[in-house]
mmCIF file of C-alpha atoms and ligand atoms in Angstrom:
data_model
loop_
_atom_site.group_PDB
_atom_site.id
_atom_site.type_symbol
_atom_site.label_atom_id
_atom_site.label_comp_id
_atom_site.label_asym_id
_atom_site.label_seq_id
_atom_site.Cartn_x
_atom_site.Cartn_y
_atom_site.Cartn_z
ATOM 1 C CA MET A 23 156.357 18.830 179.296
ATOM 2 C CA ASN A 24 159.917 17.356 179.082
ATOM 3 C CA ARG A 25 163.493 17.831 179.700
ATOM 4 C CA GLN A 26 164.212 18.865 176.410
ATOM 5 C CA ASP A 27 160.797 20.355 175.541
ATOM 6 C CA SER A 28 161.165 22.893 178.844
ATOM 7 C CA ILE A 29 164.648 23.773 177.988
ATOM 8 C CA ARG A 30 163.935 24.317 174.662
ATOM 9 C CA ALA A 31 160.768 27.163 175.117
ATOM 10 C CA ARG A 32 163.096 29.129 178.126
ATOM 11 C CA ILE A 33 165.316 29.556 174.558
ATOM 12 C CA ASN A 34 162.542 30.272 173.127
ATOM 13 C CA ARG A 35 161.437 33.272 175.466
ATOM 14 C CA ASP A 36 165.121 34.771 175.742
ATOM 15 C CA TRP A 37 164.807 35.202 172.138
ATOM 16 C CA ASP A 38 160.932 36.500 171.972
ATOM 17 C CA GLY A 39 161.824 41.015 171.524
ATOM 18 C CA ALA A 40 165.277 40.631 172.587
ATOM 19 C CA PRO A 41 167.107 43.281 172.252
ATOM 20 C CA TYR A 42 169.831 41.600 170.018
ATOM 21 C CA TYR A 43 167.510 42.358 166.767
ATOM 22 C CA ALA A 44 168.011 46.243 166.183
ATOM 23 C CA GLN A 45 171.777 45.538 167.246
ATOM 24 C CA ALA A 46 172.044 43.037 165.255
ATOM 25 C CA GLU A 47 171.620 44.743 161.710
ATOM 26 C CA ALA A 48 175.016 46.482 162.510
ATOM 27 C CA TRP A 49 176.174 42.947 163.086
ATOM 28 C CA LEU A 50 176.513 41.925 159.282
ATOM 29 C CA GLY A 51 179.988 41.493 158.078
ATOM 30 C CA PHE A 52 180.807 37.822 159.549
ATOM 31 C CA PHE A 53 178.136 36.454 157.261
ATOM 32 C CA TRP A 54 178.512 39.165 154.516
ATOM 33 C CA SER A 55 181.198 40.391 154.154
ATOM 34 C CA PRO A 56 184.083 38.066 150.808
ATOM 35 C CA GLU A 57 186.357 38.497 153.071
ATOM 36 C CA LYS A 58 184.510 36.186 155.920
ATOM 37 C CA PRO A 59 184.794 33.055 155.823
ATOM 38 C CA VAL A 60 180.747 31.881 155.393
ATOM 39 C CA LEU A 61 179.828 34.234 152.177
ATOM 40 C CA LYS A 62 182.312 31.809 150.169
ATOM 41 C CA TYR A 63 179.911 28.390 150.593
ATOM 42 C CA PHE A 64 176.316 30.683 151.487
ATOM 43 C CA LYS A 65 177.263 31.477 147.222
ATOM 44 C CA ARG A 66 176.654 27.496 147.061
ATOM 45 C CA LEU A 67 173.648 27.197 147.792
ATOM 46 C CA ASP A 68 170.824 27.458 144.086
ATOM 47 C CA LEU A 69 168.862 30.340 145.735
ATOM 48 C CA SER A 70 165.217 28.895 143.814
ATOM 49 C CA ARG A 71 163.119 27.866 146.271
ATOM 50 C CA THR A 72 165.221 28.563 149.829
ATOM 51 C CA ILE A 73 164.468 28.794 153.351
ATOM 52 C CA GLU A 74 165.821 30.696 155.918
ATOM 53 C CA LEU A 75 165.253 28.429 159.281
ATOM 54 C CA ALA A 76 165.451 30.971 163.124
ATOM 55 C CA CYS A 77 165.353 34.427 160.542
ATOM 56 C CA GLY A 78 165.008 37.069 163.766
ATOM 57 C CA HIS A 79 163.515 39.859 162.047
ATOM 58 C CA GLY A 80 165.207 39.142 158.567
ATOM 59 C CA ARG A 81 168.445 40.322 158.319
ATOM 60 C CA HIS A 82 170.062 38.005 156.759
ATOM 61 C CA ALA A 83 166.823 37.613 154.102
ATOM 62 C CA ALA A 84 166.991 41.543 153.362
ATOM 63 C CA GLN A 85 170.489 40.403 152.319
ATOM 64 C CA CYS A 86 169.930 37.649 149.869
ATOM 65 C CA LEU A 87 166.109 38.437 149.437
ATOM 66 C CA ASP A 88 167.065 39.985 145.086
ATOM 67 C CA ARG A 89 168.865 35.978 145.035
ATOM 68 C CA VAL A 90 165.906 34.559 145.307
ATOM 69 C CA GLY A 91 163.074 32.290 143.550
ATOM 70 C CA GLU A 92 161.377 32.046 146.715
ATOM 71 C CA ILE A 93 162.374 32.696 150.404
ATOM 72 C CA THR A 94 161.017 30.866 152.965
ATOM 73 C CA LEU A 95 161.310 32.746 156.643
ATOM 74 C CA VAL A 96 161.141 30.360 159.753
ATOM 75 C CA ASP A 97 160.949 31.652 163.304
ATOM 76 C CA VAL A 98 159.553 29.623 167.151
ATOM 77 C CA ASN A 99 158.807 32.908 167.455
ATOM 78 C CA GLU A 100 155.575 34.657 166.340
ATOM 79 C CA SER A 101 156.641 38.099 166.923
ATOM 80 C CA ASN A 102 159.803 37.638 165.162
ATOM 81 C CA ILE A 103 157.994 36.323 161.867
ATOM 82 C CA ALA A 104 155.195 39.130 162.474
ATOM 83 C CA HIS A 105 158.712 41.867 161.942
ATOM 84 C CA CYS A 106 159.647 40.167 158.962
ATOM 85 C CA ARG A 107 156.250 40.691 157.383
ATOM 86 C CA GLN A 108 155.794 44.009 157.849
ATOM 87 C CA ARG A 109 159.601 44.245 157.048
ATOM 88 C CA PHE A 110 158.528 42.492 153.832
ATOM 89 C CA ALA A 111 154.857 43.634 153.184
ATOM 90 C CA GLY A 112 154.462 43.394 149.668
ATOM 91 C CA ASP A 113 157.041 40.868 148.716
ATOM 92 C CA ALA A 114 155.518 38.272 146.449
ATOM 93 C CA ARG A 115 159.079 36.227 147.419
ATOM 94 C CA VAL A 116 158.678 36.322 150.879
ATOM 95 C CA ARG A 117 156.894 33.519 152.863
ATOM 96 C CA TYR A 118 156.482 32.749 155.911
ATOM 97 C CA VAL A 119 156.216 30.019 158.997
ATOM 98 C CA VAL A 120 155.741 29.929 163.211
ATOM 99 C CA ASN A 121 157.091 26.816 163.715
ATOM 100 C CA ASN A 122 157.800 24.294 166.731
ATOM 101 C CA GLY A 123 161.314 24.917 167.703
ATOM 102 C CA HIS A 124 162.184 21.452 166.445
ATOM 103 C CA ASP A 125 160.972 20.890 162.630
ATOM 104 C CA LEU A 126 159.554 22.172 159.966
ATOM 105 C CA ALA A 127 155.533 20.659 159.298
ATOM 106 C CA ASP A 128 153.995 23.289 157.410
ATOM 107 C CA CYS A 129 157.703 23.247 154.682
ATOM 108 C CA ASP A 130 156.571 21.071 151.814
ATOM 109 C CA THR A 131 158.322 17.867 150.962
ATOM 110 C CA GLY A 132 161.248 17.884 148.229
ATOM 111 C CA ALA A 133 161.254 20.385 147.038
ATOM 112 C CA HIS A 134 163.210 23.330 147.959
ATOM 113 C CA THR A 135 166.344 24.172 146.929
ATOM 114 C CA SER A 136 168.617 25.598 150.198
ATOM 115 C CA LEU A 137 167.580 26.038 153.204
ATOM 116 C CA TYR A 138 170.438 28.421 155.159
ATOM 117 C CA CYS A 139 171.056 29.168 159.005
ATOM 118 C CA TYR A 140 173.299 31.875 160.963
ATOM 119 C CA ASP A 141 173.718 32.963 164.437
ATOM 120 C CA ALA A 142 170.522 30.703 165.862
ATOM 121 C CA MET A 143 171.545 27.107 165.919
ATOM 122 C CA VAL A 144 174.526 27.486 168.316
ATOM 123 C CA HIS A 145 171.808 27.769 170.996
ATOM 124 C CA PHE A 146 169.708 25.707 170.121
ATOM 125 C CA GLU A 147 169.662 22.126 172.624
ATOM 126 C CA LEU A 148 172.016 19.726 169.846
ATOM 127 C CA LEU A 149 168.691 17.163 170.380
ATOM 128 C CA ASP A 150 166.519 19.813 167.753
ATOM 129 C CA VAL A 151 169.485 20.627 165.787
ATOM 130 C CA PHE A 152 169.477 16.745 164.975
ATOM 131 C CA ASP A 153 165.640 17.420 164.451
ATOM 132 C CA TYR A 154 166.054 20.159 162.158
ATOM 133 C CA ILE A 155 168.686 18.068 159.928
ATOM 134 C CA ARG A 156 165.471 14.587 159.492
ATOM 135 C CA GLU A 157 163.523 17.645 158.852
ATOM 136 C CA MET A 158 166.023 19.018 156.031
ATOM 137 C CA HIS A 159 166.384 15.535 154.735
ATOM 138 C CA ARG A 160 162.866 15.831 153.932
ATOM 139 C CA VAL A 161 162.049 19.209 153.050
ATOM 140 C CA LEU A 162 165.974 19.017 150.377
ATOM 141 C CA VAL A 163 165.482 18.108 146.816
ATOM 142 C CA PRO A 164 167.663 15.650 146.340
ATOM 143 C CA GLY A 165 171.111 17.622 145.985
ATOM 144 C CA GLY A 166 170.247 20.244 147.695
ATOM 145 C CA LEU A 167 172.527 21.687 150.206
ATOM 146 C CA ALA A 168 172.034 23.324 153.792
ATOM 147 C CA LEU A 169 174.348 25.700 155.247
ATOM 148 C CA LEU A 170 173.849 25.364 159.161
ATOM 149 C CA HIS A 171 176.004 27.646 161.879
ATOM 150 C CA VAL A 172 175.903 25.323 165.037
ATOM 151 C CA SER A 173 177.757 25.669 168.568
ATOM 152 C CA ASN A 174 181.313 23.321 168.799
ATOM 153 C CA ASN A 175 181.622 24.287 172.786
ATOM 154 C CA MET A 176 181.831 20.642 174.395
ATOM 155 C CA GLN A 177 182.311 22.922 177.888
ATOM 156 C CA ASN A 178 179.230 22.046 180.358
ATOM 157 C CA PRO A 179 177.380 18.473 178.875
ATOM 158 C CA GLY A 180 174.394 18.911 181.021
ATOM 159 C CA GLY A 181 173.740 22.431 181.667
ATOM 160 C CA PHE A 182 172.419 25.413 179.875
ATOM 161 C CA TYR A 183 173.151 27.476 177.645
ATOM 162 C CA GLN A 184 173.128 31.027 179.546
ATOM 163 C CA GLN A 185 175.776 29.436 181.247
ATOM 164 C CA ASN A 186 178.536 29.423 178.768
ATOM 165 C CA ASP A 187 180.595 31.279 177.139
ATOM 166 C CA ARG A 188 178.828 33.433 173.853
ATOM 167 C CA TRP A 189 176.005 31.757 175.244
ATOM 168 C CA ARG A 190 176.688 29.088 172.829
ATOM 169 C CA ASN A 191 174.716 25.543 174.129
ATOM 170 C CA PHE A 192 176.616 21.857 173.925
ATOM 171 C CA GLY A 193 177.674 20.855 171.022
ATOM 172 C CA SER A 194 180.608 19.648 168.105
ATOM 173 C CA VAL A 195 180.537 20.410 164.367
ATOM 174 C CA ASP A 196 182.133 16.826 164.332
ATOM 175 C CA VAL A 197 178.911 15.571 165.738
ATOM 176 C CA VAL A 198 177.004 16.952 164.412
ATOM 177 C CA ARG A 199 179.179 15.822 161.055
ATOM 178 C CA HIS A 200 178.407 12.448 162.165
ATOM 179 C CA VAL A 201 175.303 12.233 162.518
ATOM 180 C CA ALA A 202 173.936 14.256 159.233
ATOM 181 C CA ASP A 203 175.989 11.275 157.822
ATOM 182 C CA ARG A 204 173.336 9.329 158.917
ATOM 183 C CA LEU A 205 170.615 11.044 157.986
ATOM 184 C CA ASP A 206 171.350 11.415 155.082
ATOM 185 C CA MET A 207 172.858 14.650 154.851
ATOM 186 C CA PRO A 208 176.751 14.516 154.679
ATOM 187 C CA CYS A 209 179.297 16.793 155.185
ATOM 188 C CA ILE A 210 180.547 18.287 152.509
ATOM 189 C CA ALA A 211 182.745 21.079 153.800
ATOM 190 C CA HIS A 212 183.108 22.430 156.828
ATOM 191 C CA GLU A 213 185.458 25.412 159.417
ATOM 192 C CA VAL A 214 185.146 25.562 163.085
ATOM 193 C CA PHE A 215 186.664 29.657 163.913
ATOM 194 C CA ASP A 216 186.516 32.021 167.103
ATOM 195 C CA TRP A 217 183.402 34.071 168.200
ATOM 196 C CA GLY A 218 184.226 36.861 170.336
ATOM 197 C CA GLY A 219 187.617 36.349 170.979
ATOM 198 C CA THR A 220 186.325 32.689 172.197
ATOM 199 C CA PRO A 221 188.922 30.150 170.314
ATOM 200 C CA LYS A 222 186.937 27.745 168.505
ATOM 201 C CA VAL A 223 183.129 27.662 169.865
ATOM 202 C CA ASP A 224 181.571 28.262 166.220
ATOM 203 C CA GLY A 225 181.896 26.383 163.066
ATOM 204 C CA LEU A 226 180.233 25.840 160.176
ATOM 205 C CA VAL A 227 179.001 22.768 158.475
ATOM 206 C CA LEU A 228 177.182 22.780 154.578
ATOM 207 C CA LEU A 229 175.437 19.123 153.726
ATOM 208 C CA GLU A 230 174.128 18.010 150.822
ATOM 209 C CA ARG A 231 170.378 15.991 151.156
ATOM 210 C CA ARG A 232 172.060 12.465 149.285
ATOM 211 C CA PRO A 233 169.693 10.998 146.406
HETATM 212 C C1 SAM B 312 169.886 34.833 168.227
HETATM 213 S S1 SAM B 312 169.113 34.970 167.113
HETATM 214 C C2 SAM B 312 168.966 34.598 165.454
HETATM 215 C C3 SAM B 312 168.055 35.587 164.562
HETATM 216 C C4 SAM B 312 168.576 35.630 162.581
HETATM 217 N N1 SAM B 312 168.999 34.273 162.538
HETATM 218 C C5 SAM B 312 169.928 36.164 162.636
HETATM 219 O O1 SAM B 312 170.895 36.209 162.915
HETATM 220 O O2 SAM B 312 169.372 38.083 163.263
HETATM 221 C C6 SAM B 312 168.409 33.494 166.985
HETATM 222 C C7 SAM B 312 167.012 32.869 166.507
HETATM 223 O O3 SAM B 312 166.866 31.921 166.966
HETATM 224 C C8 SAM B 312 165.017 31.560 167.541
HETATM 225 N N2 SAM B 312 164.624 30.223 167.752
HETATM 226 C C9 SAM B 312 165.680 29.972 169.128
HETATM 227 N N3 SAM B 312 165.185 28.540 169.038
HETATM 228 C C10 SAM B 312 164.800 28.318 168.539
HETATM 229 C C11 SAM B 312 164.075 27.181 167.317
HETATM 230 N N4 SAM B 312 164.748 26.047 168.347
HETATM 231 N N5 SAM B 312 163.945 26.926 166.060
HETATM 232 C C12 SAM B 312 163.496 28.124 165.549
HETATM 233 N N6 SAM B 312 164.203 29.735 166.185
HETATM 234 C C13 SAM B 312 164.526 29.300 166.974
HETATM 235 C C14 SAM B 312 164.624 32.736 167.637
HETATM 236 O O4 SAM B 312 163.501 32.805 167.886
HETATM 237 C C15 SAM B 312 165.372 34.007 167.384
HETATM 238 O O5 SAM B 312 165.445 34.644 166.162
#
């Protein structure tokens, strides 16, 4: 296993059965309240055939299920997908994928209208964020949008995310914007914001799949 694979595996294990999920059900305001920065971007997504990347226990899917045509819930942890299968049992709009932590191999090419990822990529290895953006270009229709909550923590390069404030992995909104452009997913809107009192440590990018 190379260094990138072993670090990804450690991160994945941190989120397998974590107490976070039950607590996080009560922390939805930042993403879903009209007064907060995220919802206005989410409203720009075409939810006909959407993907939620790193869905956890499905707290965000539960917020938008009434607005989707179809939603594919993707997570690296089997236990999370098992939880979602129970939570959304019998709902034909919901599909499920356990992935490898850096691609969307089980999602059809050019078949999805949007993708979103909240409170998860902030922890991912930067190389995995880039791998996923490359995959977003593959799975989205031309003009499809991806809304990503990413890390803007440029402290501790080469370190491990648990050493960092708020467990933000090394990342940068501007670097993501630059690389996304080169992967034919240009950034059409972005914002940097504070998280848990740490200034400017997080960001949102809205990427559009170039035709
Ligand atoms: C902090 S939890 C957030 C879960 C969900 N997005 C939410 O807001 O409730 C982080 C999630 O990312 C998933 N995850 C961690 N690394 C991943 C990776 N490389 N690819 C896909 N999912 C990953 C974990 O299994 C977990 O579900």
